[in-house]
């Protein structure tokens, strides 16, 4: 082959490589912009709900690491506070459901009863433990139907350790991995003299992550602490929305039976102030305008967006066990037409991040035919801006 032929071949090969690169860039552009009608036009974010909690015990460094490896954009640490004022990561102030605390004789005397948002709960509470004592515990899988083989292997992380992990993995991977902390039951903590919100802001400031441009969203089911955060910071904020249950016809139920956790139906700080509004308020134009005064978006439970109904052939007022497996689960329910919540929020410039997406058949409505990808895509097509998922890999692949 002479020099001219070599040059010609080189030019041809270069052109092929360039075309391939353009095709790849076009694919990336399509996946990143304009694929779904999100507020910004970008892909919906995937938030690793309590880590890779579908596979490993929740809120562990190992679980967060796995979720990051699966492609999570954000990892979610739920924050509670120790008696010596340290932020640690647990789903609730109670410990028995997610740790081996009940198996440690030295901590038997710490079992007690406390008021959590109106419900008297007997358990072991993080607020009665020092950080050194918390570090003696090991995590366990919270869902009985999920693998239990990793129980009692992993430690309970601090918030500082989760931040360090996100920064380390961001540097290693070359992509930004954010954090999405939730202040759990802030009124409960404040009543004990544990300044959970101030501590969160203090730590974000120390880490250089207390600004609108930081890879951070702060979420809460209460309102006052989020308003307080906005008065102190420009960090991104999401107002969480909940309801107690879904009625047979698909209506959301906000009235909570006596003795149960009030915050399942309304912000507990509002209850303490005598405010009669429930989370249904946030579905209204007035409610969305109110959120806009302090938050960047809302984080509703999925039925706020796609409600569902049950079938009641025997007219007993209860949903029937359609698949005859002996219990009534989501798989026995049928999706209804979507609400306008996403589009209503977007018109106000508010993001919508919904929870919680899970893979198990019993947690998927019958419409999705035991295929979690169908559920993700139903929500993605509506313009949902982000999902909280126990199964990061499925959420990313569905996107």
Short mmCIF file of N, CA, C and O in Angstrom, two decimals, residues 265-359:
data_model
loop_
_atom_site.label_atom_id
_atom_site.label_comp_id
_atom_site.label_asym_id
_atom_site.label_seq_id
_atom_site.Cartn_x
_atom_site.Cartn_y
_atom_site.Cartn_z
N UNK A 265 -51.09 11.82 57.34
CA UNK A 265 -52.18 12.54 56.68
C UNK A 265 -51.99 14.03 56.58
O UNK A 265 -52.59 14.69 55.72
N UNK A 266 -51.15 14.61 57.46
CA UNK A 266 -50.91 16.04 57.45
C UNK A 266 -49.55 16.34 58.07
O UNK A 266 -49.02 15.53 58.85
N UNK A 267 -48.95 17.47 57.74
CA UNK A 267 -47.69 17.83 58.37
C UNK A 267 -47.85 17.92 59.89
O UNK A 267 -48.76 18.60 60.38
N UNK A 268 -46.98 17.23 60.62
CA UNK A 268 -47.16 17.17 62.07
C UNK A 268 -46.94 18.54 62.72
O UNK A 268 -47.58 18.86 63.72
N UNK A 269 -46.06 19.34 62.15
CA UNK A 269 -45.86 20.67 62.73
C UNK A 269 -47.13 21.51 62.57
O UNK A 269 -47.44 22.34 63.44
N UNK A 270 -47.89 21.30 61.51
CA UNK A 270 -49.18 22.00 61.37
C UNK A 270 -50.17 21.51 62.42
O UNK A 270 -50.92 22.30 62.98
N UNK A 271 -50.17 20.22 62.67
CA UNK A 271 -51.05 19.67 63.71
C UNK A 271 -50.75 20.32 65.06
O UNK A 271 -51.68 20.70 65.80
N UNK A 272 -49.47 20.46 65.37
CA UNK A 272 -49.08 21.05 66.65
C UNK A 272 -49.54 22.51 66.77
O UNK A 272 -49.81 22.99 67.87
N UNK A 273 -49.65 23.19 65.63
CA UNK A 273 -50.07 24.59 65.62
C UNK A 273 -51.59 24.74 65.53
O UNK A 273 -52.10 25.87 65.54
N UNK A 274 -52.30 23.60 65.37
CA UNK A 274 -53.74 23.68 65.22
C UNK A 274 -54.19 23.96 63.81
O UNK A 274 -55.37 24.26 63.57
N UNK A 275 -53.28 23.87 62.85
CA UNK A 275 -53.61 24.08 61.44
C UNK A 275 -54.40 22.86 60.95
O UNK A 275 -53.96 21.72 61.09
N UNK A 276 -55.56 23.08 60.36
CA UNK A 276 -56.43 21.96 59.96
C UNK A 276 -56.14 21.43 58.56
O UNK A 276 -56.73 20.43 58.14
N UNK A 277 -55.26 22.07 57.83
CA UNK A 277 -54.98 21.61 56.47
C UNK A 277 -54.23 20.27 56.48
O UNK A 277 -53.41 20.01 57.36
N UNK A 278 -54.51 19.43 55.49
CA UNK A 278 -53.79 18.18 55.33
C UNK A 278 -52.97 18.24 54.04
O UNK A 278 -52.92 19.28 53.37
N UNK A 279 -52.34 17.10 53.68
CA UNK A 279 -51.49 17.11 52.49
C UNK A 279 -52.28 17.32 51.21
O UNK A 279 -51.70 17.66 50.17
N UNK A 280 -53.60 17.11 51.25
CA UNK A 280 -54.42 17.39 50.09
C UNK A 280 -54.35 18.84 49.66
O UNK A 280 -54.53 19.17 48.47
N UNK A 281 -54.04 19.73 50.59
CA UNK A 281 -53.91 21.16 50.28
C UNK A 281 -52.88 21.40 49.20
O UNK A 281 -53.04 22.28 48.34
N UNK A 282 -51.81 20.61 49.21
CA UNK A 282 -50.71 20.85 48.28
C UNK A 282 -51.06 20.46 46.85
O UNK A 282 -50.29 20.74 45.93
N UNK A 283 -52.20 19.81 46.63
CA UNK A 283 -52.63 19.48 45.28
C UNK A 283 -53.34 20.66 44.61
O UNK A 283 -53.56 20.65 43.39
N UNK A 284 -53.71 21.66 45.40
CA UNK A 284 -54.47 22.79 44.88
C UNK A 284 -53.54 23.86 44.31
O UNK A 284 -52.33 23.88 44.59
N UNK A 285 -54.11 24.75 43.52
CA UNK A 285 -53.33 25.87 42.99
C UNK A 285 -52.78 26.72 44.14
O UNK A 285 -51.62 27.15 44.11
N UNK A 286 -53.60 26.94 45.15
CA UNK A 286 -53.15 27.71 46.32
C UNK A 286 -52.01 27.00 47.03
O UNK A 286 -51.02 27.63 47.45
N UNK A 287 -52.13 25.67 47.15
CA UNK A 287 -51.09 24.91 47.82
C UNK A 287 -49.77 24.92 47.07
O UNK A 287 -48.70 25.05 47.67
N UNK A 288 -49.84 24.81 45.75
CA UNK A 288 -48.62 24.85 44.95
C UNK A 288 -47.98 26.23 44.99
O UNK A 288 -46.75 26.36 45.04
N UNK A 289 -48.81 27.28 44.99
CA UNK A 289 -48.27 28.64 45.14
C UNK A 289 -47.58 28.79 46.50
O UNK A 289 -46.53 29.45 46.61
N UNK A 290 -48.16 28.19 47.51
CA UNK A 290 -47.56 28.23 48.85
C UNK A 290 -46.20 27.53 48.86
O UNK A 290 -45.21 28.06 49.38
N UNK A 291 -46.14 26.34 48.27
CA UNK A 291 -44.87 25.61 48.21
C UNK A 291 -43.79 26.44 47.52
O UNK A 291 -42.63 26.46 47.93
N UNK A 292 -44.20 27.14 46.48
CA UNK A 292 -43.26 27.94 45.69
C UNK A 292 -42.54 28.99 46.55
O UNK A 292 -41.44 29.42 46.21
N UNK A 293 -43.13 29.40 47.67
CA UNK A 293 -42.53 30.44 48.51
C UNK A 293 -41.29 29.95 49.24
O UNK A 293 -40.50 30.76 49.74
N UNK A 294 -41.11 28.62 49.35
CA UNK A 294 -39.95 28.13 50.10
C UNK A 294 -39.28 26.90 49.50
O UNK A 294 -38.17 26.53 49.92
N UNK A 295 -39.91 26.24 48.53
CA UNK A 295 -39.35 24.99 48.01
C UNK A 295 -39.20 25.02 46.50
O UNK A 295 -39.79 25.85 45.81
N UNK A 296 -38.40 24.08 46.00
CA UNK A 296 -38.18 23.94 44.57
C UNK A 296 -39.12 22.92 43.93
O UNK A 296 -39.16 22.79 42.70
N UNK A 297 -39.83 22.17 44.77
CA UNK A 297 -40.72 21.17 44.22
C UNK A 297 -41.42 20.38 45.29
O UNK A 297 -41.29 20.65 46.50
N UNK A 298 -42.16 19.37 44.83
CA UNK A 298 -42.90 18.50 45.74
C UNK A 298 -42.46 17.05 45.54
O UNK A 298 -42.01 16.65 44.46
N UNK A 299 -42.62 16.25 46.60
CA UNK A 299 -42.29 14.84 46.56
C UNK A 299 -43.49 14.01 46.97
O UNK A 299 -43.58 13.58 48.13
N UNK A 300 -44.44 13.76 46.07
CA UNK A 300 -45.65 13.05 46.45
C UNK A 300 -45.50 11.54 46.41
O UNK A 300 -44.69 10.98 45.66
N UNK A 301 -46.34 10.86 47.20
CA UNK A 301 -46.53 9.42 47.06
C UNK A 301 -47.16 9.17 45.70
O UNK A 301 -47.96 9.97 45.20
N UNK A 302 -46.85 8.06 45.08
CA UNK A 302 -47.27 7.78 43.71
C UNK A 302 -48.76 7.96 43.44
O UNK A 302 -49.14 8.47 42.37
N UNK A 303 -49.67 7.54 44.34
CA UNK A 303 -51.10 7.69 44.04
C UNK A 303 -51.58 9.13 43.90
O UNK A 303 -52.68 9.36 43.39
N UNK A 304 -50.78 10.11 44.33
CA UNK A 304 -51.12 11.50 44.06
C UNK A 304 -51.10 11.76 42.54
O UNK A 304 -51.73 12.69 42.06
N UNK A 305 -50.32 10.95 41.82
CA UNK A 305 -50.12 11.15 40.39
C UNK A 305 -50.93 10.15 39.57
O UNK A 305 -51.66 10.52 38.65
N UNK A 306 -50.78 8.86 39.88
CA UNK A 306 -51.59 7.82 39.25
C UNK A 306 -52.33 7.08 40.36
O UNK A 306 -51.78 6.19 41.01
N UNK A 307 -53.57 7.46 40.62
CA UNK A 307 -54.36 6.77 41.65
C UNK A 307 -54.77 5.38 41.18
O UNK A 307 -54.57 5.03 40.01
N UNK A 308 -55.32 4.60 42.07
CA UNK A 308 -55.75 3.24 41.68
C UNK A 308 -57.00 2.86 42.45
O UNK A 308 -57.33 3.44 43.49
N UNK A 309 -57.72 1.89 41.91
CA UNK A 309 -58.96 1.45 42.54
C UNK A 309 -58.93 -0.05 42.79
O UNK A 309 -58.17 -0.79 42.16
N UNK A 310 -59.76 -0.50 43.70
CA UNK A 310 -59.93 -1.91 43.95
C UNK A 310 -61.23 -2.40 43.33
O UNK A 310 -62.08 -1.61 42.90
N UNK A 311 -61.40 -3.72 43.30
CA UNK A 311 -62.63 -4.35 42.82
C UNK A 311 -63.37 -4.94 44.02
O UNK A 311 -62.75 -5.59 44.87
N UNK A 312 -64.66 -4.69 44.10
CA UNK A 312 -65.45 -5.16 45.24
C UNK A 312 -66.70 -5.89 44.73
O UNK A 312 -67.81 -5.37 44.80
N UNK A 313 -66.50 -7.11 44.26
CA UNK A 313 -67.60 -7.88 43.69
C UNK A 313 -68.62 -8.27 44.77
O UNK A 313 -69.83 -8.22 44.55
N UNK A 314 -68.13 -8.63 45.95
CA UNK A 314 -69.04 -9.09 47.01
C UNK A 314 -69.65 -7.95 47.82
O UNK A 314 -70.39 -8.18 48.79
N UNK A 315 -69.31 -6.71 47.45
CA UNK A 315 -69.91 -5.52 48.06
C UNK A 315 -69.73 -5.45 49.57
O UNK A 315 -70.62 -5.01 50.30
N UNK A 316 -68.54 -5.86 50.04
CA UNK A 316 -68.27 -5.76 51.48
C UNK A 316 -67.51 -4.49 51.83
O UNK A 316 -67.10 -4.30 52.98
N UNK A 317 -67.30 -3.63 50.85
CA UNK A 317 -66.60 -2.37 51.08
C UNK A 317 -65.10 -2.49 51.09
O UNK A 317 -64.42 -1.51 51.36
N UNK A 318 -64.60 -3.67 50.78
CA UNK A 318 -63.15 -3.90 50.76
C UNK A 318 -62.71 -4.43 49.40
O UNK A 318 -63.48 -5.11 48.71
N UNK A 319 -61.47 -4.13 49.03
CA UNK A 319 -60.95 -4.62 47.76
C UNK A 319 -60.84 -6.14 47.78
O UNK A 319 -60.48 -6.74 48.79
N UNK A 320 -61.17 -6.75 46.64
CA UNK A 320 -61.11 -8.21 46.53
C UNK A 320 -59.70 -8.70 46.26
O UNK A 320 -58.86 -7.98 45.71
N UNK A 321 -59.45 -9.93 46.65
CA UNK A 321 -58.18 -10.62 46.39
C UNK A 321 -58.26 -11.21 44.97
O UNK A 321 -58.59 -12.38 44.79
N UNK A 322 -57.96 -10.40 43.99
CA UNK A 322 -58.17 -10.78 42.59
C UNK A 322 -57.34 -11.99 42.18
O UNK A 322 -57.82 -12.88 41.47
N UNK A 323 -56.09 -12.03 42.63
CA UNK A 323 -55.23 -13.15 42.21
C UNK A 323 -55.30 -14.34 43.16
O UNK A 323 -54.54 -15.31 43.02
N UNK A 324 -56.20 -14.27 44.15
CA UNK A 324 -56.47 -15.40 45.06
C UNK A 324 -55.22 -15.95 45.73
O UNK A 324 -55.07 -17.16 45.90
N UNK A 325 -54.34 -15.03 46.17
CA UNK A 325 -53.14 -15.48 46.87
C UNK A 325 -53.30 -15.36 48.39
O UNK A 325 -52.33 -15.53 49.14
N UNK A 326 -54.48 -15.04 48.85
CA UNK A 326 -54.74 -14.98 50.28
C UNK A 326 -54.56 -13.62 50.90
O UNK A 326 -54.77 -13.46 52.11
N UNK A 327 -54.18 -12.61 50.12
CA UNK A 327 -54.01 -11.27 50.65
C UNK A 327 -54.27 -10.25 49.55
O UNK A 327 -54.15 -10.56 48.35
N UNK A 328 -54.61 -9.05 49.97
CA UNK A 328 -54.89 -7.98 49.02
C UNK A 328 -53.69 -7.04 48.97
O UNK A 328 -53.33 -6.41 49.97
N UNK A 329 -53.06 -6.99 47.81
CA UNK A 329 -51.88 -6.15 47.60
C UNK A 329 -52.14 -5.22 46.42
O UNK A 329 -53.22 -5.24 45.82
N UNK A 330 -51.12 -4.45 46.05
CA UNK A 330 -51.26 -3.55 44.91
C UNK A 330 -51.58 -4.32 43.62
O UNK A 330 -52.25 -3.79 42.73
N UNK A 331 -51.08 -5.54 43.51
CA UNK A 331 -51.31 -6.32 42.30
C UNK A 331 -52.80 -6.61 42.10
O UNK A 331 -53.24 -6.91 40.98
N UNK A 332 -53.60 -6.49 43.15
CA UNK A 332 -55.04 -6.68 43.06
C UNK A 332 -55.77 -5.39 42.69
O UNK A 332 -57.00 -5.38 42.60
N UNK A 333 -55.03 -4.31 42.51
CA UNK A 333 -55.63 -3.00 42.21
C UNK A 333 -55.37 -2.61 40.75
O UNK A 333 -54.48 -3.16 40.10
N UNK A 334 -56.13 -1.64 40.28
CA UNK A 334 -56.05 -1.21 38.89
C UNK A 334 -55.80 0.29 38.81
O UNK A 334 -56.47 1.08 39.50
N UNK A 335 -54.84 0.69 37.99
CA UNK A 335 -54.52 2.11 37.84
C UNK A 335 -55.67 2.87 37.22
O UNK A 335 -56.36 2.38 36.32
N UNK A 336 -55.88 4.09 37.70
CA UNK A 336 -56.86 5.01 37.13
C UNK A 336 -56.15 6.05 36.27
O UNK A 336 -54.91 6.08 36.20
N UNK A 337 -56.90 6.92 35.65
CA UNK A 337 -56.30 7.96 34.83
C UNK A 337 -55.43 8.87 35.69
O UNK A 337 -55.77 9.17 36.84
N UNK A 338 -54.31 9.33 35.15
CA UNK A 338 -53.43 10.22 35.92
C UNK A 338 -54.11 11.53 36.30
O UNK A 338 -55.00 12.01 35.60
N UNK A 339 -53.68 12.08 37.40
CA UNK A 339 -54.13 13.42 37.80
C UNK A 339 -53.32 14.46 37.02
O UNK A 339 -52.41 14.13 36.25
N UNK A 340 -53.62 15.70 37.25
CA UNK A 340 -52.88 16.79 36.60
C UNK A 340 -51.78 17.36 37.50
O UNK A 340 -51.25 18.43 37.21
N UNK A 341 -51.44 16.64 38.57
CA UNK A 341 -50.51 17.21 39.55
C UNK A 341 -49.17 17.59 38.93
O UNK A 341 -48.62 18.65 39.23
N UNK A 342 -48.61 16.72 38.09
CA UNK A 342 -47.30 17.04 37.50
C UNK A 342 -47.39 18.29 36.64
O UNK A 342 -46.58 19.22 36.79
N UNK A 343 -48.35 18.34 35.74
CA UNK A 343 -48.46 19.52 34.86
C UNK A 343 -48.81 20.77 35.66
O UNK A 343 -48.29 21.86 35.36
N UNK A 344 -49.63 20.64 36.68
CA UNK A 344 -49.97 21.79 37.53
C UNK A 344 -48.73 22.32 38.23
O UNK A 344 -48.51 23.54 38.31
N UNK A 345 -47.91 21.40 38.75
CA UNK A 345 -46.67 21.81 39.43
C UNK A 345 -45.70 22.45 38.44
O UNK A 345 -45.06 23.47 38.74
N UNK A 346 -45.57 21.85 37.28
CA UNK A 346 -44.64 22.39 36.27
C UNK A 346 -45.04 23.81 35.85
O UNK A 346 -44.16 24.66 35.62
N UNK A 347 -46.33 24.06 35.76
CA UNK A 347 -46.78 25.41 35.40
C UNK A 347 -46.37 26.44 36.44
O UNK A 347 -46.26 27.63 36.14
N UNK A 348 -46.15 25.97 37.67
CA UNK A 348 -45.68 26.86 38.74
C UNK A 348 -44.15 26.90 38.84
O UNK A 348 -43.59 27.57 39.70
N UNK A 349 -43.50 26.13 37.96
CA UNK A 349 -42.03 26.06 38.01
C UNK A 349 -41.52 25.13 39.08
O UNK A 349 -40.36 25.24 39.49
N UNK A 350 -42.36 24.19 39.52
CA UNK A 350 -41.99 23.27 40.59
C UNK A 350 -41.65 21.89 40.04
O UNK A 350 -42.34 21.37 39.16
N UNK A 351 -40.60 21.29 40.58
CA UNK A 351 -40.22 19.92 40.25
C UNK A 351 -41.16 18.94 40.95
O UNK A 351 -41.76 19.26 41.98
N UNK A 352 -41.24 17.71 40.41
CA UNK A 352 -42.03 16.65 41.05
C UNK A 352 -41.18 15.39 41.10
O UNK A 352 -40.80 14.84 40.07
N UNK A 353 -40.86 14.94 42.31
CA UNK A 353 -40.11 13.70 42.54
C UNK A 353 -41.01 12.76 43.34
O UNK A 353 -41.42 13.10 44.45
N UNK A 354 -41.32 11.60 42.80
CA UNK A 354 -42.32 10.71 43.43
C UNK A 354 -41.66 9.50 44.09
O UNK A 354 -40.60 9.03 43.67
N UNK A 355 -42.34 8.96 45.10
CA UNK A 355 -41.87 7.78 45.83
C UNK A 355 -43.00 6.78 45.97
O UNK A 355 -44.17 7.14 45.84
N UNK A 356 -42.71 5.50 46.29
CA UNK A 356 -41.44 4.77 46.15
C UNK A 356 -41.66 3.68 45.12
O UNK A 356 -42.65 2.97 45.18
N UNK A 357 -40.72 3.52 44.22
CA UNK A 357 -40.81 2.54 43.15
C UNK A 357 -40.08 1.27 43.58
O UNK A 357 -38.92 1.32 44.01
N UNK A 358 -40.79 0.14 43.45
CA UNK A 358 -40.25 -1.14 43.90
C UNK A 358 -40.57 -2.23 42.88
O UNK A 358 -41.55 -2.12 42.14
N UNK A 359 -39.80 -3.29 42.86
CA UNK A 359 -39.90 -4.31 41.82
C UNK A 359 -40.85 -5.45 42.12
O UNK A 359 -41.30 -6.13 41.20
#
